[in-house]
mmCIF file of C-alpha atoms in Angstrom:
data_model
loop_
_atom_site.group_PDB
_atom_site.id
_atom_site.type_symbol
_atom_site.label_atom_id
_atom_site.label_comp_id
_atom_site.label_asym_id
_atom_site.label_seq_id
_atom_site.Cartn_x
_atom_site.Cartn_y
_atom_site.Cartn_z
ATOM 1 C CA LYS A 1093 11.449 8.041 26.306
ATOM 2 C CA VAL A 1094 10.393 11.473 25.126
ATOM 3 C CA LEU A 1095 11.815 10.604 21.676
ATOM 4 C CA TYR A 1096 9.559 7.545 21.505
ATOM 5 C CA TYR A 1097 6.506 9.691 22.202
ATOM 6 C CA TYR A 1098 7.535 12.242 19.645
ATOM 7 C CA LEU A 1099 7.918 9.436 17.096
ATOM 8 C CA GLN A 1100 4.521 8.033 18.055
ATOM 9 C CA VAL A 1101 2.774 11.362 17.540
ATOM 10 C CA THR A 1102 4.583 12.301 14.291
ATOM 11 C CA ASN A 1103 4.108 8.865 12.705
ATOM 12 C CA GLY A 1104 0.709 7.985 14.142
ATOM 13 C CA VAL A 1105 1.580 4.468 15.340
ATOM 14 C CA PRO A 1106 1.324 2.753 18.709
ATOM 15 C CA LEU A 1107 4.299 2.939 20.992
ATOM 16 C CA GLN A 1108 5.070 -0.727 20.519
ATOM 17 C CA ALA A 1109 5.435 -0.164 16.723
ATOM 18 C CA ILE A 1110 8.237 2.483 17.054
ATOM 19 C CA PRO A 1111 11.105 -0.048 16.684
ATOM 20 C CA LEU A 1112 9.660 -0.993 13.261
ATOM 21 C CA ILE A 1113 9.640 2.603 12.090
ATOM 22 C CA GLU A 1114 13.286 2.950 12.946
ATOM 23 C CA ILE A 1115 14.144 0.313 10.374
ATOM 24 C CA PRO A 1116 15.146 1.899 6.984
ATOM 25 C CA GLY A 1117 12.449 1.323 4.347
ATOM 26 C CA ILE A 1118 9.621 0.825 6.804
ATOM 27 C CA GLY A 1119 7.157 3.675 7.236
ATOM 28 C CA ARG A 1120 3.900 4.093 9.017
ATOM 29 C CA LYS A 1121 1.805 1.866 6.795
ATOM 30 C CA ARG A 1122 4.257 -1.022 6.676
ATOM 31 C CA ALA A 1123 4.892 -0.733 10.381
ATOM 32 C CA MET A 1124 1.167 -0.954 11.080
ATOM 33 C CA MET A 1125 0.789 -3.946 8.823
ATOM 34 C CA LEU A 1126 3.622 -5.739 10.531
ATOM 35 C CA TYR A 1127 2.350 -4.711 13.991
ATOM 36 C CA ASN A 1128 -1.148 -6.085 13.155
ATOM 37 C CA ALA A 1129 0.497 -9.386 12.094
ATOM 38 C CA GLY A 1130 2.197 -9.656 15.496
ATOM 39 C CA ILE A 1131 5.676 -8.532 14.426
ATOM 40 C CA MET A 1132 7.176 -5.935 16.750
ATOM 41 C CA ASN A 1133 10.859 -5.661 15.886
ATOM 42 C CA LYS A 1134 13.644 -6.472 13.483
ATOM 43 C CA ASN A 1135 14.340 -9.843 14.980
ATOM 44 C CA GLU A 1136 10.735 -10.936 14.527
ATOM 45 C CA ILE A 1137 10.790 -9.835 10.905
ATOM 46 C CA CYS A 1138 13.689 -12.253 10.378
ATOM 47 C CA LEU A 1139 12.062 -15.118 12.454
ATOM 48 C CA LYS A 1140 8.663 -14.839 10.746
ATOM 49 C CA MET A 1141 9.878 -14.598 7.185
ATOM 50 C CA ALA A 1142 6.764 -16.034 5.586
ATOM 51 C CA VAL A 1143 4.609 -13.363 7.077
ATOM 52 C CA SER A 1144 6.987 -10.501 6.717
ATOM 53 C CA THR A 1145 7.681 -11.455 3.079
ATOM 54 C CA LYS A 1146 3.994 -11.179 2.212
ATOM 55 C CA ILE A 1147 3.935 -7.634 3.792
ATOM 56 C CA LEU A 1148 7.281 -6.268 2.756
ATOM 57 C CA GLY A 1149 8.363 -8.338 -0.235
ATOM 58 C CA GLU A 1150 11.258 -10.708 -0.590
ATOM 59 C CA ASN A 1151 13.971 -8.153 -1.330
ATOM 60 C CA ALA A 1152 13.077 -5.894 1.553
ATOM 61 C CA VAL A 1153 13.159 -8.805 4.026
ATOM 62 C CA ARG A 1154 16.483 -9.989 2.612
ATOM 63 C CA TYR A 1155 17.908 -6.466 3.001
ATOM 64 C CA ILE A 1156 16.621 -6.099 6.623
ATOM 65 C CA CYS A 1157 17.796 -9.538 7.735
ATOM 66 C CA ARG A 1158 21.221 -9.468 6.186
#
């Protein structure tokens, strides 16, 4: 749990967006855009492909959901 607080402070994102930052290729800005769109983790990126493709791009979503 301390690691999550460390990641929250160093990346400047809400605690709920930490699982997004742990995905390779997703930084603070992309994590916040996904978080604001209601996507909270890798599974939701794959389930809500239309929204996540608009934010991340088709190739990034394909890479994450493989």
